[in-house]
């Protein structure tokens, strides 16, 4: 039996889904030795991919990159289907290396899976693509990719939200684009399913999205409490904990609690730096720069024109580009140009960051 079809491999995957990372790693390492000894290229790739996913969730970014690179090299060298390795490379590089290369892997994997009608890895690569588009400031494109993931997973009758964790990202994309009711319904349904199935591992990410919804509705206290509680349950997942603390910093800043915001951002930056999560570390450093106590809020927005400021405020409140154009009696292209300049001037990459950086009326 190929090593990637053994009960041990299946058990390791389920341990990964439940974030029992030491258990998953201990099961996978002997399987890797066996796969390499037998010359089973496809099995070796699958075990390397699983190890990469274990290590990236555990915050061992350098090890995750090594496993992902080995899986990608073996895949390309042996002429295997690139979809699985591309998905893992996108997942790992987006956290540990560069988002540009991660996006290229996700697009390649999705294109290949679509041509070969591989719905499993089409779904996975689209999830990676949607996540990366969301965190780099393209919520509309992210929503399109993640909605297709939802359709594919529904058609494949995948009910367990721990297998492919797209739900929180889809909710964030919906919130960014102003579809608050849809986001609320998705979060409620996913939380209920996770609880029914005993999949507590997915709940902190859902709480992070719920906190974004709370903050968008102006309830910064509830949002901050959700994020604080979620972070307290993520000590075993340092990257997820760092992301939650960074979200807490943004929320505290929107609630005008700059000292608390800086403390949370500093903790996030330390986690990302320690675990070599370079793209996220850069995001945390940008946040700290905006929270420099020597600057006033007015100083953080010194170069925005009146038109750019108004577009930024409306976008931060959840309005779509078309809504902004209608409200300001300008074209959608003008809105897009104004927001592009805002992102560049403020060093932002997404509407989520914009929502945290721009406080209406200041």
CSV table of C-alpha atoms in Angstrom, one decimal:
chain,number,residue,atom,x,y,z
A,1,UNK,CA,0.0,0.0,0.0
A,2,UNK,CA,1.4,3.5,-0.9
A,3,UNK,CA,2.4,5.4,2.3
A,4,UNK,CA,0.0,8.2,1.4
A,5,UNK,CA,-2.9,5.7,1.6
A,6,UNK,CA,-2.1,4.1,4.9
A,7,UNK,CA,-4.1,4.4,8.1
A,8,UNK,CA,-1.2,6.2,9.7
A,9,UNK,CA,-1.3,8.9,7.0
A,10,UNK,CA,-5.1,9.3,7.4
A,11,UNK,CA,-4.6,9.5,11.2
A,12,UNK,CA,-1.9,12.2,10.8
A,13,UNK,CA,-4.2,14.3,8.5
A,14,UNK,CA,-7.0,14.2,11.1
A,15,UNK,CA,-4.5,15.2,13.8
A,16,UNK,CA,-3.6,18.1,11.6
A,17,UNK,CA,-7.2,19.1,11.2
A,18,UNK,CA,-7.6,19.2,15.0
A,19,UNK,CA,-4.3,21.1,15.5
A,20,UNK,CA,-2.7,18.2,17.3
A,21,UNK,CA,0.5,19.1,15.6
A,22,UNK,CA,3.0,17.0,17.6
A,23,UNK,CA,0.9,13.9,17.1
A,24,UNK,CA,0.7,14.6,13.3
A,25,UNK,CA,4.4,15.2,13.1
A,26,UNK,CA,5.4,12.1,14.9
A,27,UNK,CA,3.2,10.0,12.6
A,28,UNK,CA,4.4,11.6,9.4
A,29,UNK,CA,8.2,11.5,9.9
A,30,UNK,CA,8.5,7.7,9.8
A,31,UNK,CA,6.2,7.7,6.7
A,32,UNK,CA,8.5,10.1,5.0
A,33,UNK,CA,11.5,7.8,5.6
A,34,UNK,CA,9.5,4.9,4.2
A,35,UNK,CA,8.3,6.8,1.1
A,36,UNK,CA,11.7,8.0,0.2
A,37,UNK,CA,13.2,4.5,0.8
A,38,UNK,CA,10.7,2.9,-1.5
A,39,UNK,CA,11.1,5.6,-4.3
A,40,UNK,CA,7.4,6.5,-4.2
A,41,UNK,CA,7.5,10.0,-5.6
A,42,UNK,CA,3.8,10.7,-5.2
A,43,UNK,CA,3.7,9.4,-1.7
A,44,UNK,CA,6.8,11.4,-0.8
A,45,UNK,CA,5.2,14.6,-2.1
A,46,UNK,CA,2.1,14.0,-0.1
A,47,UNK,CA,4.0,13.4,3.2
A,48,UNK,CA,6.2,16.4,2.6
A,49,UNK,CA,3.1,18.5,2.0
A,50,UNK,CA,1.5,17.3,5.2
A,51,UNK,CA,4.7,18.1,7.1
A,52,UNK,CA,4.9,21.5,5.6
A,53,UNK,CA,1.3,22.2,6.7
A,54,UNK,CA,2.0,20.9,10.2
A,55,UNK,CA,5.2,23.1,10.6
A,56,UNK,CA,3.6,26.3,9.2
A,57,UNK,CA,0.7,26.0,11.7
A,58,UNK,CA,3.2,25.3,14.5
A,59,UNK,CA,5.1,28.5,13.5
A,60,UNK,CA,8.2,26.7,12.3
A,61,UNK,CA,8.4,28.7,9.1
A,62,UNK,CA,11.9,27.7,8.0
A,63,UNK,CA,11.1,24.0,8.3
A,64,UNK,CA,7.8,24.5,6.5
A,65,UNK,CA,9.5,26.2,3.6
A,66,UNK,CA,12.0,23.4,3.4
A,67,UNK,CA,9.3,20.7,3.1
A,68,UNK,CA,7.3,22.8,0.7
A,69,UNK,CA,10.3,23.4,-1.6
A,70,UNK,CA,11.2,19.7,-1.5
A,71,UNK,CA,7.6,18.8,-2.5
A,72,UNK,CA,7.5,21.4,-5.3
A,73,UNK,CA,10.9,20.3,-6.7
A,74,UNK,CA,10.0,16.6,-6.6
A,75,UNK,CA,6.7,17.3,-8.2
A,76,UNK,CA,8.2,19.3,-11.1
A,77,UNK,CA,11.1,16.8,-11.5
A,78,UNK,CA,8.9,13.7,-11.6
A,79,UNK,CA,6.2,15.4,-13.8
A,80,UNK,CA,3.5,14.9,-11.2
A,81,UNK,CA,0.2,16.9,-11.0
A,82,UNK,CA,1.4,20.3,-9.8
A,83,UNK,CA,-1.9,21.1,-8.0
A,84,UNK,CA,-1.1,19.6,-4.6
A,85,UNK,CA,2.4,21.0,-4.3
A,86,UNK,CA,1.3,24.4,-5.6
A,87,UNK,CA,-1.4,24.6,-2.9
A,88,UNK,CA,1.1,23.9,-0.2
A,89,UNK,CA,3.7,26.3,-1.6
A,90,UNK,CA,1.1,29.0,-1.8
A,91,UNK,CA,0.0,28.3,1.8
A,92,UNK,CA,3.5,28.3,3.2
A,93,UNK,CA,5.1,31.1,1.2
A,94,UNK,CA,2.2,33.5,1.9
A,95,UNK,CA,3.1,33.2,5.6
A,96,UNK,CA,6.9,32.6,5.5
A,97,UNK,CA,8.3,34.2,2.4
A,98,UNK,CA,6.7,36.4,-0.3
A,99,UNK,CA,3.0,36.9,-1.2
A,100,UNK,CA,3.9,37.5,-4.9
A,101,UNK,CA,5.4,34.0,-5.3
A,102,UNK,CA,2.6,32.5,-3.2
A,103,UNK,CA,0.0,34.1,-5.5
A,104,UNK,CA,1.8,32.6,-8.5
A,105,UNK,CA,1.8,29.2,-7.0
A,106,UNK,CA,-2.0,29.4,-6.2
A,107,UNK,CA,-2.9,30.6,-9.7
A,108,UNK,CA,-0.8,27.9,-11.3
A,109,UNK,CA,-2.4,25.2,-9.1
A,110,UNK,CA,-5.9,26.5,-9.7
A,111,UNK,CA,-5.4,26.7,-13.5
A,112,UNK,CA,-4.0,23.2,-13.7
A,113,UNK,CA,-6.7,21.7,-11.5
A,114,UNK,CA,-9.4,23.4,-13.5
A,115,UNK,CA,-8.0,22.0,-16.8
A,116,UNK,CA,-7.8,18.5,-15.3
A,117,UNK,CA,-11.2,18.8,-13.6
A,118,UNK,CA,-9.5,18.1,-10.2
A,119,UNK,CA,-12.2,19.6,-7.9
A,120,UNK,CA,-10.4,18.8,-4.7
A,121,UNK,CA,-7.3,20.8,-5.5
A,122,UNK,CA,-9.1,23.4,-7.5
A,123,UNK,CA,-10.9,24.1,-4.2
A,124,UNK,CA,-7.7,24.2,-2.2
A,125,UNK,CA,-5.8,26.4,-4.6
A,126,UNK,CA,-8.7,28.8,-4.9
A,127,UNK,CA,-8.8,29.0,-1.1
A,128,UNK,CA,-5.1,29.9,-1.0
A,129,UNK,CA,-5.7,32.4,-3.8
A,130,UNK,CA,-8.7,34.0,-2.1
A,131,UNK,CA,-6.8,34.3,1.2
A,132,UNK,CA,-3.8,35.9,-0.4
A,133,UNK,CA,-5.9,38.3,-2.4
A,134,UNK,CA,-7.8,39.3,0.7
A,135,UNK,CA,-4.6,40.1,2.7
A,136,UNK,CA,-3.0,42.0,-0.2
A,137,UNK,CA,-6.0,44.3,-0.6
A,138,UNK,CA,-8.2,42.8,-3.3
A,139,UNK,CA,-11.4,41.9,-1.5
A,140,UNK,CA,-13.6,41.8,-4.6
A,141,UNK,CA,-11.3,39.3,-6.3
A,142,UNK,CA,-10.9,37.4,-3.1
A,143,UNK,CA,-14.7,37.1,-2.7
A,144,UNK,CA,-15.0,35.7,-6.2
A,145,UNK,CA,-12.4,33.0,-5.5
A,146,UNK,CA,-13.8,32.1,-2.1
A,147,UNK,CA,-17.4,31.9,-3.3
A,148,UNK,CA,-16.3,29.4,-5.8
A,149,UNK,CA,-14.6,27.4,-3.0
A,150,UNK,CA,-17.9,27.4,-1.1
A,151,UNK,CA,-19.7,26.1,-4.2
A,152,UNK,CA,-17.1,23.4,-4.8
A,153,UNK,CA,-17.1,22.3,-1.1
A,154,UNK,CA,-20.9,22.2,-1.1
A,155,UNK,CA,-21.0,20.1,-4.2
A,156,UNK,CA,-18.4,17.7,-2.7
A,157,UNK,CA,-20.6,17.5,0.4
A,158,UNK,CA,-17.7,18.6,2.6
A,159,UNK,CA,-19.3,19.7,5.9
A,160,UNK,CA,-16.4,19.7,8.3
A,161,UNK,CA,-15.0,23.3,8.5
A,162,UNK,CA,-11.6,22.1,9.8
A,163,UNK,CA,-10.6,20.3,6.5
A,164,UNK,CA,-10.3,23.5,4.5
A,165,UNK,CA,-10.6,26.7,6.6
A,166,UNK,CA,-12.1,29.1,4.0
A,167,UNK,CA,-15.1,30.3,6.1
A,168,UNK,CA,-13.4,33.0,8.1
A,169,UNK,CA,-11.7,34.5,5.0
A,170,UNK,CA,-15.0,34.5,3.1
A,171,UNK,CA,-16.7,36.2,6.0
A,172,UNK,CA,-13.9,38.9,6.0
A,173,UNK,CA,-14.3,39.5,2.3
A,174,UNK,CA,-18.0,39.9,2.7
A,175,UNK,CA,-17.5,42.4,5.5
A,176,UNK,CA,-15.0,44.4,3.5
A,177,UNK,CA,-17.4,44.7,0.7
A,178,UNK,CA,-20.3,45.7,2.9
A,179,UNK,CA,-22.3,42.4,2.8
A,180,UNK,CA,-22.7,42.3,6.6
A,181,UNK,CA,-25.8,40.1,6.8
A,182,UNK,CA,-24.3,37.5,4.6
A,183,UNK,CA,-21.1,37.5,6.7
A,184,UNK,CA,-23.1,37.2,9.9
A,185,UNK,CA,-25.1,34.2,8.5
A,186,UNK,CA,-22.0,32.4,7.4
A,187,UNK,CA,-20.3,32.9,10.7
A,188,UNK,CA,-23.3,31.7,12.7
A,189,UNK,CA,-23.8,28.6,10.5
A,190,UNK,CA,-20.1,27.7,10.5
A,191,UNK,CA,-19.8,28.1,14.3
A,192,UNK,CA,-22.8,25.9,14.8
A,193,UNK,CA,-21.4,23.2,12.5
A,194,UNK,CA,-18.0,23.3,14.1
A,195,UNK,CA,-19.6,23.0,17.6
A,196,UNK,CA,-21.8,20.1,16.5
A,197,UNK,CA,-18.8,18.3,15.0
A,198,UNK,CA,-16.5,19.1,17.9
A,199,UNK,CA,-14.1,21.1,15.7
A,200,UNK,CA,-13.1,23.7,18.3
A,201,UNK,CA,-9.8,24.3,16.3
A,202,UNK,CA,-11.7,26.5,13.8
A,203,UNK,CA,-13.4,28.8,16.3
A,204,UNK,CA,-10.7,31.3,17.0
A,205,UNK,CA,-10.5,32.3,13.3
A,206,UNK,CA,-14.3,32.7,13.2
A,207,UNK,CA,-14.1,34.9,16.3
A,208,UNK,CA,-11.5,37.1,14.5
A,209,UNK,CA,-13.9,37.6,11.7
A,210,UNK,CA,-16.8,38.1,14.0
A,211,UNK,CA,-14.7,40.8,15.8
A,212,UNK,CA,-14.2,42.6,12.5
A,213,UNK,CA,-18.0,42.6,12.0
A,214,UNK,CA,-18.5,44.0,15.5
A,215,UNK,CA,-15.9,46.7,14.8
A,216,UNK,CA,-17.5,47.6,11.5
A,217,UNK,CA,-20.8,48.1,13.3
A,218,UNK,CA,-19.0,50.3,15.8
A,219,UNK,CA,-18.9,48.0,18.8
A,220,UNK,CA,-15.1,48.2,19.5
A,221,UNK,CA,-15.4,46.9,23.1
A,222,UNK,CA,-17.1,43.6,22.0
A,223,UNK,CA,-14.6,43.2,19.2
A,224,UNK,CA,-11.6,43.7,21.5
A,225,UNK,CA,-12.9,41.2,24.0
A,226,UNK,CA,-13.5,38.6,21.3
A,227,UNK,CA,-10.0,39.0,20.0
A,228,UNK,CA,-8.4,38.9,23.5
A,229,UNK,CA,-10.3,35.7,24.3
A,230,UNK,CA,-9.4,34.2,20.9
A,231,UNK,CA,-5.7,35.0,21.4
A,232,UNK,CA,-5.7,33.3,24.8
A,233,UNK,CA,-6.7,30.1,23.1
A,234,UNK,CA,-3.9,30.2,20.4
A,235,UNK,CA,-0.7,29.9,22.3
A,236,UNK,CA,0.0,26.6,20.5
A,237,UNK,CA,-0.5,28.3,17.1
A,238,UNK,CA,1.9,31.3,17.1
A,239,UNK,CA,1.1,32.7,13.6
A,240,UNK,CA,-2.6,32.6,14.3
A,241,UNK,CA,-2.1,34.2,17.6
A,242,UNK,CA,0.0,36.9,16.0
A,243,UNK,CA,-2.7,37.5,13.4
A,244,UNK,CA,-5.3,37.8,16.2
A,245,UNK,CA,-3.2,40.2,18.2
A,246,UNK,CA,-2.6,42.3,15.1
A,247,UNK,CA,-6.4,42.4,14.5
A,248,UNK,CA,-6.8,43.5,18.2
A,249,UNK,CA,-4.3,46.3,17.6
A,250,UNK,CA,-6.3,47.6,14.6
A,251,UNK,CA,-9.6,47.4,16.7
A,252,UNK,CA,-8.1,49.2,19.7
A,253,UNK,CA,-6.8,51.9,17.4
A,254,UNK,CA,-10.3,52.4,15.8
A,255,UNK,CA,-11.6,52.6,19.4
A,256,UNK,CA,-9.0,55.3,20.1
A,257,UNK,CA,-7.1,53.2,22.6
A,258,UNK,CA,-3.7,53.8,21.1
A,259,UNK,CA,-1.6,52.5,24.0
A,260,UNK,CA,-3.5,49.2,24.0
A,261,UNK,CA,-3.2,49.1,20.2
A,262,UNK,CA,0.6,49.5,20.4
A,263,UNK,CA,1.0,46.8,23.0
A,264,UNK,CA,-1.0,44.3,20.9
A,265,UNK,CA,0.9,45.2,17.7
A,266,UNK,CA,4.3,44.9,19.5
A,267,UNK,CA,3.3,41.4,20.7
A,268,UNK,CA,2.3,40.4,17.2
A,269,UNK,CA,5.5,41.7,15.7
A,270,UNK,CA,7.6,39.8,18.2
A,271,UNK,CA,5.7,36.6,17.4
A,272,UNK,CA,6.1,37.1,13.7
A,273,UNK,CA,9.8,38.0,14.0
A,274,UNK,CA,10.5,35.0,16.3
A,275,UNK,CA,8.9,32.6,13.9
A,276,UNK,CA,10.2,34.1,10.7
A,277,UNK,CA,6.7,35.0,9.3
A,278,UNK,CA,8.1,37.7,7.1
A,279,UNK,CA,5.1,39.2,5.3
A,280,UNK,CA,3.1,39.3,8.6
A,281,UNK,CA,6.1,40.8,10.4
A,282,UNK,CA,6.2,43.6,7.8
A,283,UNK,CA,2.5,44.2,8.4
A,284,UNK,CA,3.0,44.5,12.1
A,285,UNK,CA,5.9,46.9,11.7
A,286,UNK,CA,3.8,49.1,9.5
A,287,UNK,CA,1.1,49.1,12.2
A,288,UNK,CA,3.6,50.1,14.8
A,289,UNK,CA,4.9,52.9,12.6
A,290,UNK,CA,1.4,54.3,12.4
A,291,UNK,CA,1.1,54.0,16.2
A,292,UNK,CA,4.2,56.0,16.9
A,293,UNK,CA,3.3,58.0,20.0
A,294,UNK,CA,5.3,60.9,18.7
A,295,UNK,CA,2.7,61.4,15.9
A,296,UNK,CA,-0.8,62.6,16.3
A,297,UNK,CA,-3.5,61.0,14.1
A,298,UNK,CA,-3.5,64.1,11.9
A,299,UNK,CA,0.2,63.5,11.3
A,300,UNK,CA,-0.4,59.9,10.2
A,301,UNK,CA,-2.5,61.2,7.2
A,302,UNK,CA,-0.4,64.2,6.1
A,303,UNK,CA,-0.7,63.8,2.4
A,304,UNK,CA,-4.3,62.8,1.7
A,305,UNK,CA,-6.2,65.2,-0.4
A,306,UNK,CA,-9.8,66.0,0.6
A,307,UNK,CA,-11.1,63.7,-2.2
A,308,UNK,CA,-8.8,60.9,-1.1
A,309,UNK,CA,-9.8,61.3,2.6
A,310,UNK,CA,-13.5,61.2,1.8
A,311,UNK,CA,-13.1,58.0,-0.4
A,312,UNK,CA,-11.0,56.4,2.3
A,313,UNK,CA,-13.5,57.2,5.0
A,314,UNK,CA,-16.4,55.7,3.0
A,315,UNK,CA,-14.4,52.6,2.0
A,316,UNK,CA,-13.4,52.2,5.7
A,317,UNK,CA,-17.1,52.3,6.7
A,318,UNK,CA,-17.7,49.3,4.3
A,319,UNK,CA,-19.0,51.1,1.2
A,320,UNK,CA,-18.3,49.5,-2.2
A,321,UNK,CA,-16.5,51.5,-4.9
A,322,UNK,CA,-19.8,51.9,-6.7
A,323,UNK,CA,-21.5,53.2,-3.5
A,324,UNK,CA,-18.7,55.7,-3.0
A,325,UNK,CA,-19.0,56.9,-6.6
A,326,UNK,CA,-22.7,57.4,-6.2
A,327,UNK,CA,-22.3,59.2,-2.9
A,328,UNK,CA,-19.6,61.6,-4.2
A,329,UNK,CA,-21.0,61.9,-7.7
A,330,UNK,CA,-17.8,60.7,-9.4
A,331,UNK,CA,-16.9,57.8,-11.6
A,332,UNK,CA,-16.0,54.3,-10.3
A,333,UNK,CA,-12.6,54.7,-12.0
A,334,UNK,CA,-12.0,57.9,-10.0
A,335,UNK,CA,-12.8,56.1,-6.8
A,336,UNK,CA,-10.4,53.3,-7.7
A,337,UNK,CA,-7.6,55.9,-8.5
A,338,UNK,CA,-8.2,57.7,-5.2
A,339,UNK,CA,-8.1,54.5,-3.2
A,340,UNK,CA,-5.0,53.3,-5.0
A,341,UNK,CA,-3.2,56.5,-4.0
A,342,UNK,CA,-4.5,56.2,-0.4
A,343,UNK,CA,-3.1,52.6,-0.1
A,344,UNK,CA,0.2,53.7,-1.5
A,345,UNK,CA,0.5,56.8,0.7
A,346,UNK,CA,-0.5,55.0,3.9
A,347,UNK,CA,1.4,51.8,3.2
A,348,UNK,CA,-1.7,49.7,3.2
A,349,UNK,CA,-2.6,46.5,1.3
A,350,UNK,CA,-6.3,45.8,2.0
A,351,UNK,CA,-9.6,47.3,2.9
A,352,UNK,CA,-9.3,45.5,6.2
A,353,UNK,CA,-6.2,47.5,7.0
A,354,UNK,CA,-7.8,50.7,5.6
A,355,UNK,CA,-10.8,50.1,7.9
A,356,UNK,CA,-8.4,50.0,10.9
A,357,UNK,CA,-6.2,52.9,9.7
A,358,UNK,CA,-8.9,55.5,8.8
A,359,UNK,CA,-11.2,56.8,11.5
A,360,UNK,CA,-14.1,58.8,9.9
A,361,UNK,CA,-14.3,62.4,10.9
A,362,UNK,CA,-10.6,62.8,11.9
